[in-house]
mmCIF file of C-alpha atoms and ligand atoms in Angstrom:
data_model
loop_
_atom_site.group_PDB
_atom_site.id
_atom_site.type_symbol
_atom_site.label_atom_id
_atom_site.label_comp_id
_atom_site.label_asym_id
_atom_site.label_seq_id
_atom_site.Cartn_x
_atom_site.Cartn_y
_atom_site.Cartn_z
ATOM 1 C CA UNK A 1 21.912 -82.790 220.175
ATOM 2 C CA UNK A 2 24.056 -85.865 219.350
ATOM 3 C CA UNK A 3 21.903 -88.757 220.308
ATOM 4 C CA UNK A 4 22.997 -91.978 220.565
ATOM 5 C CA UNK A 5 20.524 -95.068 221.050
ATOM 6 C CA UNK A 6 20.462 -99.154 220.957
ATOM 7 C CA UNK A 7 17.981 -101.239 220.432
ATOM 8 C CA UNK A 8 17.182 -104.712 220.263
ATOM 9 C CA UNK A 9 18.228 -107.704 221.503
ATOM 10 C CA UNK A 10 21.930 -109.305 221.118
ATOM 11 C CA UNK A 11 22.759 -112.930 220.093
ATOM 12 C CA UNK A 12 25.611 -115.117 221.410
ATOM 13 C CA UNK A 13 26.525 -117.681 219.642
ATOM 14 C CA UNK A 14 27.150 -121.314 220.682
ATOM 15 C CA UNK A 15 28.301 -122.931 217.491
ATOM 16 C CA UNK A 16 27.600 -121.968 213.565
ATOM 17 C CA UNK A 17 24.194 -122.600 213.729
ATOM 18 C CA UNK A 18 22.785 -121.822 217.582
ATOM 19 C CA UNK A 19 22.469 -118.791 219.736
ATOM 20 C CA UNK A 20 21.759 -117.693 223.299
ATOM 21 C CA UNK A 21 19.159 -114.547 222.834
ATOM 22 C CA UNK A 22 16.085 -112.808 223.945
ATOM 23 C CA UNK A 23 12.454 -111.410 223.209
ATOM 24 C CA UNK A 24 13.227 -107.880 222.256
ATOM 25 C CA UNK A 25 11.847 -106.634 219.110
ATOM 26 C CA UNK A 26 13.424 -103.307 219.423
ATOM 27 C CA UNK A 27 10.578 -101.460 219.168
ATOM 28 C CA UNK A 28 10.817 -99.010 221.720
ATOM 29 C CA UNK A 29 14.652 -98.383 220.683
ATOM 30 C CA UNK A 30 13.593 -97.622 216.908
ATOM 31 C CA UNK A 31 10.646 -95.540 218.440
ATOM 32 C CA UNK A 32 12.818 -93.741 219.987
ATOM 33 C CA UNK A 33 15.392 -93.100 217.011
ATOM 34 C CA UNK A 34 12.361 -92.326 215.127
ATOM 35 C CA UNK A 35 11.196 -89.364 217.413
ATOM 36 C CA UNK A 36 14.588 -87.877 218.079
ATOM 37 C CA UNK A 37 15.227 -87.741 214.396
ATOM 38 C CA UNK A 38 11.353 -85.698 214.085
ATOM 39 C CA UNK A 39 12.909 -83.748 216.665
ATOM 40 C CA UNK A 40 15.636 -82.995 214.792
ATOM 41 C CA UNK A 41 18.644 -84.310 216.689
ATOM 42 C CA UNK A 42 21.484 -86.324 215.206
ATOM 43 C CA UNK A 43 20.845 -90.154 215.803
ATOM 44 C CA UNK A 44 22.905 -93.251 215.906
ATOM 45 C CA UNK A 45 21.038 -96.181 216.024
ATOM 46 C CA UNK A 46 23.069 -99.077 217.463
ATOM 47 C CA UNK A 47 21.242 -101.978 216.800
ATOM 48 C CA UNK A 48 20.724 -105.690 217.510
ATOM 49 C CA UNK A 49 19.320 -108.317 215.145
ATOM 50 C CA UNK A 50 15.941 -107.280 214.417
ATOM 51 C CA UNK A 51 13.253 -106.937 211.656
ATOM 52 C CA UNK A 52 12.238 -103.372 211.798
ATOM 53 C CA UNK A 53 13.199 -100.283 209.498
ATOM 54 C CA UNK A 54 15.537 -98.047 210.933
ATOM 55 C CA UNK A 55 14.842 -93.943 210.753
ATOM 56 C CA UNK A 56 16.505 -92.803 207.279
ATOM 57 C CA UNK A 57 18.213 -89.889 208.635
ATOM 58 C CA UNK A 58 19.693 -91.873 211.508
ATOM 59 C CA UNK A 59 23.520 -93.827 211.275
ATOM 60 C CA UNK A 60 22.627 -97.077 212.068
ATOM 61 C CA UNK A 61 25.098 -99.260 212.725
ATOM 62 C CA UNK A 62 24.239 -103.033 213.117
ATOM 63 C CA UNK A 63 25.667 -105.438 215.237
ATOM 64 C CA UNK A 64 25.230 -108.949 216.730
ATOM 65 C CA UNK A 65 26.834 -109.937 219.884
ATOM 66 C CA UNK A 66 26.848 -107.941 223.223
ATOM 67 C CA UNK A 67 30.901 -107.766 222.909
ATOM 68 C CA UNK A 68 30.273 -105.900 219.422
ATOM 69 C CA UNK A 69 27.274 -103.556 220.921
ATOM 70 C CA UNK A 70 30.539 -102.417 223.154
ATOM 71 C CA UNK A 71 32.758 -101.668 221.044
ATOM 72 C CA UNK A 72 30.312 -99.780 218.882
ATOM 73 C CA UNK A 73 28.755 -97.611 222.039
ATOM 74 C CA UNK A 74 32.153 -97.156 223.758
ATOM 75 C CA UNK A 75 34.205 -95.831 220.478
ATOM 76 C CA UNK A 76 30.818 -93.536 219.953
ATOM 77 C CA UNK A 77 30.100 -92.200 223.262
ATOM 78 C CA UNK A 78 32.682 -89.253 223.635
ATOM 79 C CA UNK A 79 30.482 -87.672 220.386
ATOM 80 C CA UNK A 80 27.296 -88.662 222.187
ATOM 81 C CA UNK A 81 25.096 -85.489 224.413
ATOM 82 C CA UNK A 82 22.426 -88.176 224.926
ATOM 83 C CA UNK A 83 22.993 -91.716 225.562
ATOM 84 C CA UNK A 84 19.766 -94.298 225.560
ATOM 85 C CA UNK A 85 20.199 -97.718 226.223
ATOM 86 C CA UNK A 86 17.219 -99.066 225.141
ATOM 87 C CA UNK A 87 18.952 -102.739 224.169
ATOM 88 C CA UNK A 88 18.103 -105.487 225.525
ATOM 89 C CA UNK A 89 21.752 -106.620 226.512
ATOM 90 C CA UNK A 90 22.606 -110.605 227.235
ATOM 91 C CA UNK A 91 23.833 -110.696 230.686
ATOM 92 C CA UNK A 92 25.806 -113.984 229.686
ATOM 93 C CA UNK A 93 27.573 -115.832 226.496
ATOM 94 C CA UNK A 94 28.733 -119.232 226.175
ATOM 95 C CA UNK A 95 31.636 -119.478 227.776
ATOM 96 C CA UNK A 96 32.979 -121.534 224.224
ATOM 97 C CA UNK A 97 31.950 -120.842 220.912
ATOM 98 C CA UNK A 98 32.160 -123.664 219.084
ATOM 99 C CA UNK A 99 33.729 -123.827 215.687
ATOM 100 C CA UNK A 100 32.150 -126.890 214.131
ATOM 101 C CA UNK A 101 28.280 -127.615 214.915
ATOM 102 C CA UNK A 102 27.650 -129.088 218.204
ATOM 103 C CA UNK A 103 26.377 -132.851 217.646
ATOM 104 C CA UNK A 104 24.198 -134.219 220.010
ATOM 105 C CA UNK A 105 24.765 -137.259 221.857
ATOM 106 C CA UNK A 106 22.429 -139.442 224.867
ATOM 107 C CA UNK A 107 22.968 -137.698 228.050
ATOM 108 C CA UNK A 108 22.159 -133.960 228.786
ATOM 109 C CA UNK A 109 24.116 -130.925 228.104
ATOM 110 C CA UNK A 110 25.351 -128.728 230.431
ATOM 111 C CA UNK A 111 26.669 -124.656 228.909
ATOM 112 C CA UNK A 112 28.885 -122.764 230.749
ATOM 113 C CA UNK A 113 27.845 -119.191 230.732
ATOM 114 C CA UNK A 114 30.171 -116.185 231.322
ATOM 115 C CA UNK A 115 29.494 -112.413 232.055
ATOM 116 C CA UNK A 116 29.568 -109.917 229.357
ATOM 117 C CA UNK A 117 30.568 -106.459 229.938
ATOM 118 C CA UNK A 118 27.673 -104.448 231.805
ATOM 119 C CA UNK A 119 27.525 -101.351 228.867
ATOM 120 C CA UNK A 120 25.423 -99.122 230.899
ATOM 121 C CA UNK A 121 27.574 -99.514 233.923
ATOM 122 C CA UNK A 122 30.432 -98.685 231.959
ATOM 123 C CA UNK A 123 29.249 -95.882 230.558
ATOM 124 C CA UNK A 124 28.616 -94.522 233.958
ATOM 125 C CA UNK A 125 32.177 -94.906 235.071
ATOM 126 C CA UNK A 126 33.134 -92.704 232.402
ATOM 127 C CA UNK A 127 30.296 -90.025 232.292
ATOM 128 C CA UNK A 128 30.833 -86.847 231.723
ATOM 129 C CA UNK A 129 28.689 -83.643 233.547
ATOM 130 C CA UNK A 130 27.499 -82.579 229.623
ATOM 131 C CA UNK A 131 26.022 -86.038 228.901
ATOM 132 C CA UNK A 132 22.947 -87.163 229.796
ATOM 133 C CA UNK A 133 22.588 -91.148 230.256
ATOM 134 C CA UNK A 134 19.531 -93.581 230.493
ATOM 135 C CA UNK A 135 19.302 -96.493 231.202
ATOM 136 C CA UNK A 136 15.788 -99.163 230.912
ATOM 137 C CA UNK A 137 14.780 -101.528 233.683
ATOM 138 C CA UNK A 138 12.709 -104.161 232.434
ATOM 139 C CA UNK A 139 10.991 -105.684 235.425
ATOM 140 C CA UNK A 140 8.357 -108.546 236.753
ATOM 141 C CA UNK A 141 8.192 -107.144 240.161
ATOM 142 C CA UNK A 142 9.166 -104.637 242.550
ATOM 143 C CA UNK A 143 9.676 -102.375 239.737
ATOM 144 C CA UNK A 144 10.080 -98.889 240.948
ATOM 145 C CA UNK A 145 12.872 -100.262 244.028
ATOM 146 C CA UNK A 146 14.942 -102.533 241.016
ATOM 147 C CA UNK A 147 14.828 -99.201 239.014
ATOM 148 C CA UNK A 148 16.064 -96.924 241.432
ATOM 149 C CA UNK A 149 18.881 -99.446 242.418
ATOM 150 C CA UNK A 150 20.189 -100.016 238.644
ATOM 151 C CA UNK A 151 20.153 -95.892 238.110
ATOM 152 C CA UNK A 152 22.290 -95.602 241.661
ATOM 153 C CA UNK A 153 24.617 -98.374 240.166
ATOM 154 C CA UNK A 154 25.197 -97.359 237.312
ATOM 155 C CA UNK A 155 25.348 -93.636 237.871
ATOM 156 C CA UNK A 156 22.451 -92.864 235.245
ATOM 157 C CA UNK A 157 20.411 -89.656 234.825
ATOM 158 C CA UNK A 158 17.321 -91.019 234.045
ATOM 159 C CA UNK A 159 16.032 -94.850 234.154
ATOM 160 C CA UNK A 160 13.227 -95.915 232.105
ATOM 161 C CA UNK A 161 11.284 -98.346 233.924
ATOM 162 C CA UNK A 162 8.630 -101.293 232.373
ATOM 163 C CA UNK A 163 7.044 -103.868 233.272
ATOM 164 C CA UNK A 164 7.529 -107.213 231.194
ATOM 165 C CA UNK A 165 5.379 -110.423 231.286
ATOM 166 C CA UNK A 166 2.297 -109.277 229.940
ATOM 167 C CA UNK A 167 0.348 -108.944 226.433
ATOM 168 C CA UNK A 168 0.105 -105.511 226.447
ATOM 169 C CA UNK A 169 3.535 -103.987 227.274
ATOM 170 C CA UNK A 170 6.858 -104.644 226.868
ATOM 171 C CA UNK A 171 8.915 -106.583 224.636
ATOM 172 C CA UNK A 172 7.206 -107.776 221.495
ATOM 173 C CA UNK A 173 3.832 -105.435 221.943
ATOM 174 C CA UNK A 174 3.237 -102.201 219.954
ATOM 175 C CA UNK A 175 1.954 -100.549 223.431
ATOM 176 C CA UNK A 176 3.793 -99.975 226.320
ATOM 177 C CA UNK A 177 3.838 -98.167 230.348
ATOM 178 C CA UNK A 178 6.776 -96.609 231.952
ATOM 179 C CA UNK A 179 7.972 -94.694 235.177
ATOM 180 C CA UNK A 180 10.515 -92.594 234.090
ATOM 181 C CA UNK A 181 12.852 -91.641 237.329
ATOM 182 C CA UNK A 182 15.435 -89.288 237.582
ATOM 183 C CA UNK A 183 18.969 -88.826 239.793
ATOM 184 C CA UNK A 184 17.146 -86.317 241.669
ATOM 185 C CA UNK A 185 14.344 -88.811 242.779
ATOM 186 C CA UNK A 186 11.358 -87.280 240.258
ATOM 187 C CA UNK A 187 9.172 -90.065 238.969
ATOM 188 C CA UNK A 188 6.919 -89.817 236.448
ATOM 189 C CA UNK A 189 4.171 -92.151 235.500
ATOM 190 C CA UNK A 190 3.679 -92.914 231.787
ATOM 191 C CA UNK A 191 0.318 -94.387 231.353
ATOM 192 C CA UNK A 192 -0.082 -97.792 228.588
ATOM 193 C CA UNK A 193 0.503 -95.527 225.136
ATOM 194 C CA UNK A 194 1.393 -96.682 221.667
ATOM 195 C CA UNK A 195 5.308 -97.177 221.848
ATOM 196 C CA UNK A 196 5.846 -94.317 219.575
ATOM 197 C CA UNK A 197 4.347 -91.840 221.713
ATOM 198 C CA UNK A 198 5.569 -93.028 224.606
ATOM 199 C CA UNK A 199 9.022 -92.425 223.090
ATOM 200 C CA UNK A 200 8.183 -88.825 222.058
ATOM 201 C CA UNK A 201 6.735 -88.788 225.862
ATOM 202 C CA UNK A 202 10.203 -90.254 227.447
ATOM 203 C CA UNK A 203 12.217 -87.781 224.880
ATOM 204 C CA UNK A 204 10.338 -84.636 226.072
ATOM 205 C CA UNK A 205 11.421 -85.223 229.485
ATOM 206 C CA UNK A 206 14.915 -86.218 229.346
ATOM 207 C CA UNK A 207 15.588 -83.298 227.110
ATOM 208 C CA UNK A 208 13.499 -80.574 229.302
ATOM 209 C CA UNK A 209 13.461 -81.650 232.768
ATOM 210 C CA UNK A 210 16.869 -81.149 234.738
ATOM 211 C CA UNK A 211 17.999 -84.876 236.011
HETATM 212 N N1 CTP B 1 22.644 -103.312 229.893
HETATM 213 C C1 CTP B 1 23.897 -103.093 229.330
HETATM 214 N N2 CTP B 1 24.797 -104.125 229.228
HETATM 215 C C2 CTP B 1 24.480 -105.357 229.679
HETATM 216 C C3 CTP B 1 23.210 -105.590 230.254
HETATM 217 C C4 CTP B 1 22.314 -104.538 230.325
HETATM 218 O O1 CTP B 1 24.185 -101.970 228.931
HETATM 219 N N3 CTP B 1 25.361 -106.342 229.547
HETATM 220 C C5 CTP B 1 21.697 -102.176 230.012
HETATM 221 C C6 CTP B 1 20.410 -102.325 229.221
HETATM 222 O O2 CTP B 1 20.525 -101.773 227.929
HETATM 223 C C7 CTP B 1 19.422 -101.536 230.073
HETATM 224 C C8 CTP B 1 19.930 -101.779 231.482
HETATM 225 O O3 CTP B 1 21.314 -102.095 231.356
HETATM 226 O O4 CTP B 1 19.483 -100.144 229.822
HETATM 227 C C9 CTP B 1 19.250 -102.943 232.141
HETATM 228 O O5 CTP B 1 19.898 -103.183 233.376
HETATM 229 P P1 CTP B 1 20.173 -104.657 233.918
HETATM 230 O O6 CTP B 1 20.867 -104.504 235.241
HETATM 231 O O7 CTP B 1 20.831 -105.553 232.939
HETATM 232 O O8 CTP B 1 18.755 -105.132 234.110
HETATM 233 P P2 CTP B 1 18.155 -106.454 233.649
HETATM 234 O O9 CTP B 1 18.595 -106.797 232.252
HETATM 235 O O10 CTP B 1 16.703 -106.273 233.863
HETATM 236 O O11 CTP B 1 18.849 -107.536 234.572
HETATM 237 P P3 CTP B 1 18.718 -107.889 236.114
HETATM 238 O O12 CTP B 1 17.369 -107.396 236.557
HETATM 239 O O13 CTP B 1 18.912 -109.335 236.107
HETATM 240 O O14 CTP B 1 19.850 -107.154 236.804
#
């Protein structure tokens, strides 16, 4: 299978030297590259700013902003069986990227913030029946109702669902739970695992079960 996956977080910049960004490490993305490629599946690893080592046998192909992550998903996805979004996408970008730094001065600041393209979504407008598409849902509350919403949105196969706010899962931690839920309304509990099993866990079932 031709898998493609991103990880991380994106950055959007406000001037030279300041950016609007997020607490993804991209661990669970590169877990994830890392098991498919064990599996033996061809990997692209589309990947946000982040200090981990990527899975030799995997393309990796780095980018910063949220605009680049789509152009390098969208001009990769007609080659892709498998598409993971594991990145942790900004929603928003300054609205004006400054040239020249940004000097302060008395008074306070206000930033106009504007959309950036929803990836996932996108992807699901153009889905084909021979790919397979997941999205994640990281969530504070209600997480099984926001999940099931996003993978009706965004026409998804599977969502990947987590809980974020706490020490022991999501974002930065090496450990992590997730309800994986699928088109057809199966959901499966994933109990609090090292991330790179839970990868191997969330792998096994997007590749065996039927969505
Ligand atoms: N995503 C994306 N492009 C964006 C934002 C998110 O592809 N601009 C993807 C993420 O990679 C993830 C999923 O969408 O797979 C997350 O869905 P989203 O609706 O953005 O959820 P949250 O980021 O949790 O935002 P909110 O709950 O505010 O809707």
């Amino acid at each position: 299978m031709r898998v493609l996956i991103t990880a991380g977080p994106t950055r959007e910049p406000i001037d030279p030297v300041r950016f609007i960004s997020n607490h993804s490490s991209g661990k669970m993305g590169y877990a994830l590259a890392k098991s498919a490629v064990a599996m033996g599946h061809d990997v692209i690893l589309v990947s946000g700013p982040v200090t981990l080592s990527p899975p030799e046998q995997a393309e990796l192909v780095r980018v910063q902003t949220a605009a680049e992550m789509t152009d390098a998903v969208l001009s990769r996805y007609d080659n892709a069986d498998i598409i993971i979004m594991a990145a942790a996408v900004a929603d928003y970008r300054p609205k004006d990227h400054l040239s020249q730094k940004l000097k302060k001065s008395d008074g306070d600041l206000t930033l106009v913030l504007e959309r950036t393209t929803d990836i996932l979504a996108e992807l699901g407008t153009r889905k084909r029946a021979d790919q397979c598409l997941v999205g994640f849902a990281a969530e504070t509350e209600n997480l099984r109702e926001n999940a099931q919403g996003k993978l009706t949105r965004k026409n998804l196969d599977w969502i990947v669902a987590n809980r974020v706010g706490q020490a022991d899962r999501g974002f930065a931690a090496d450990t992590n739970a997730a309800t994986v839920i699928s088109r057809r309304g199966d959901v499966i509990d994933l109990p609090l695992t090292r991330k790179t099993d839970l990868a191997r866990e969330i792998l096994k079932i997007i590749m065996s079960v039927a969505p």
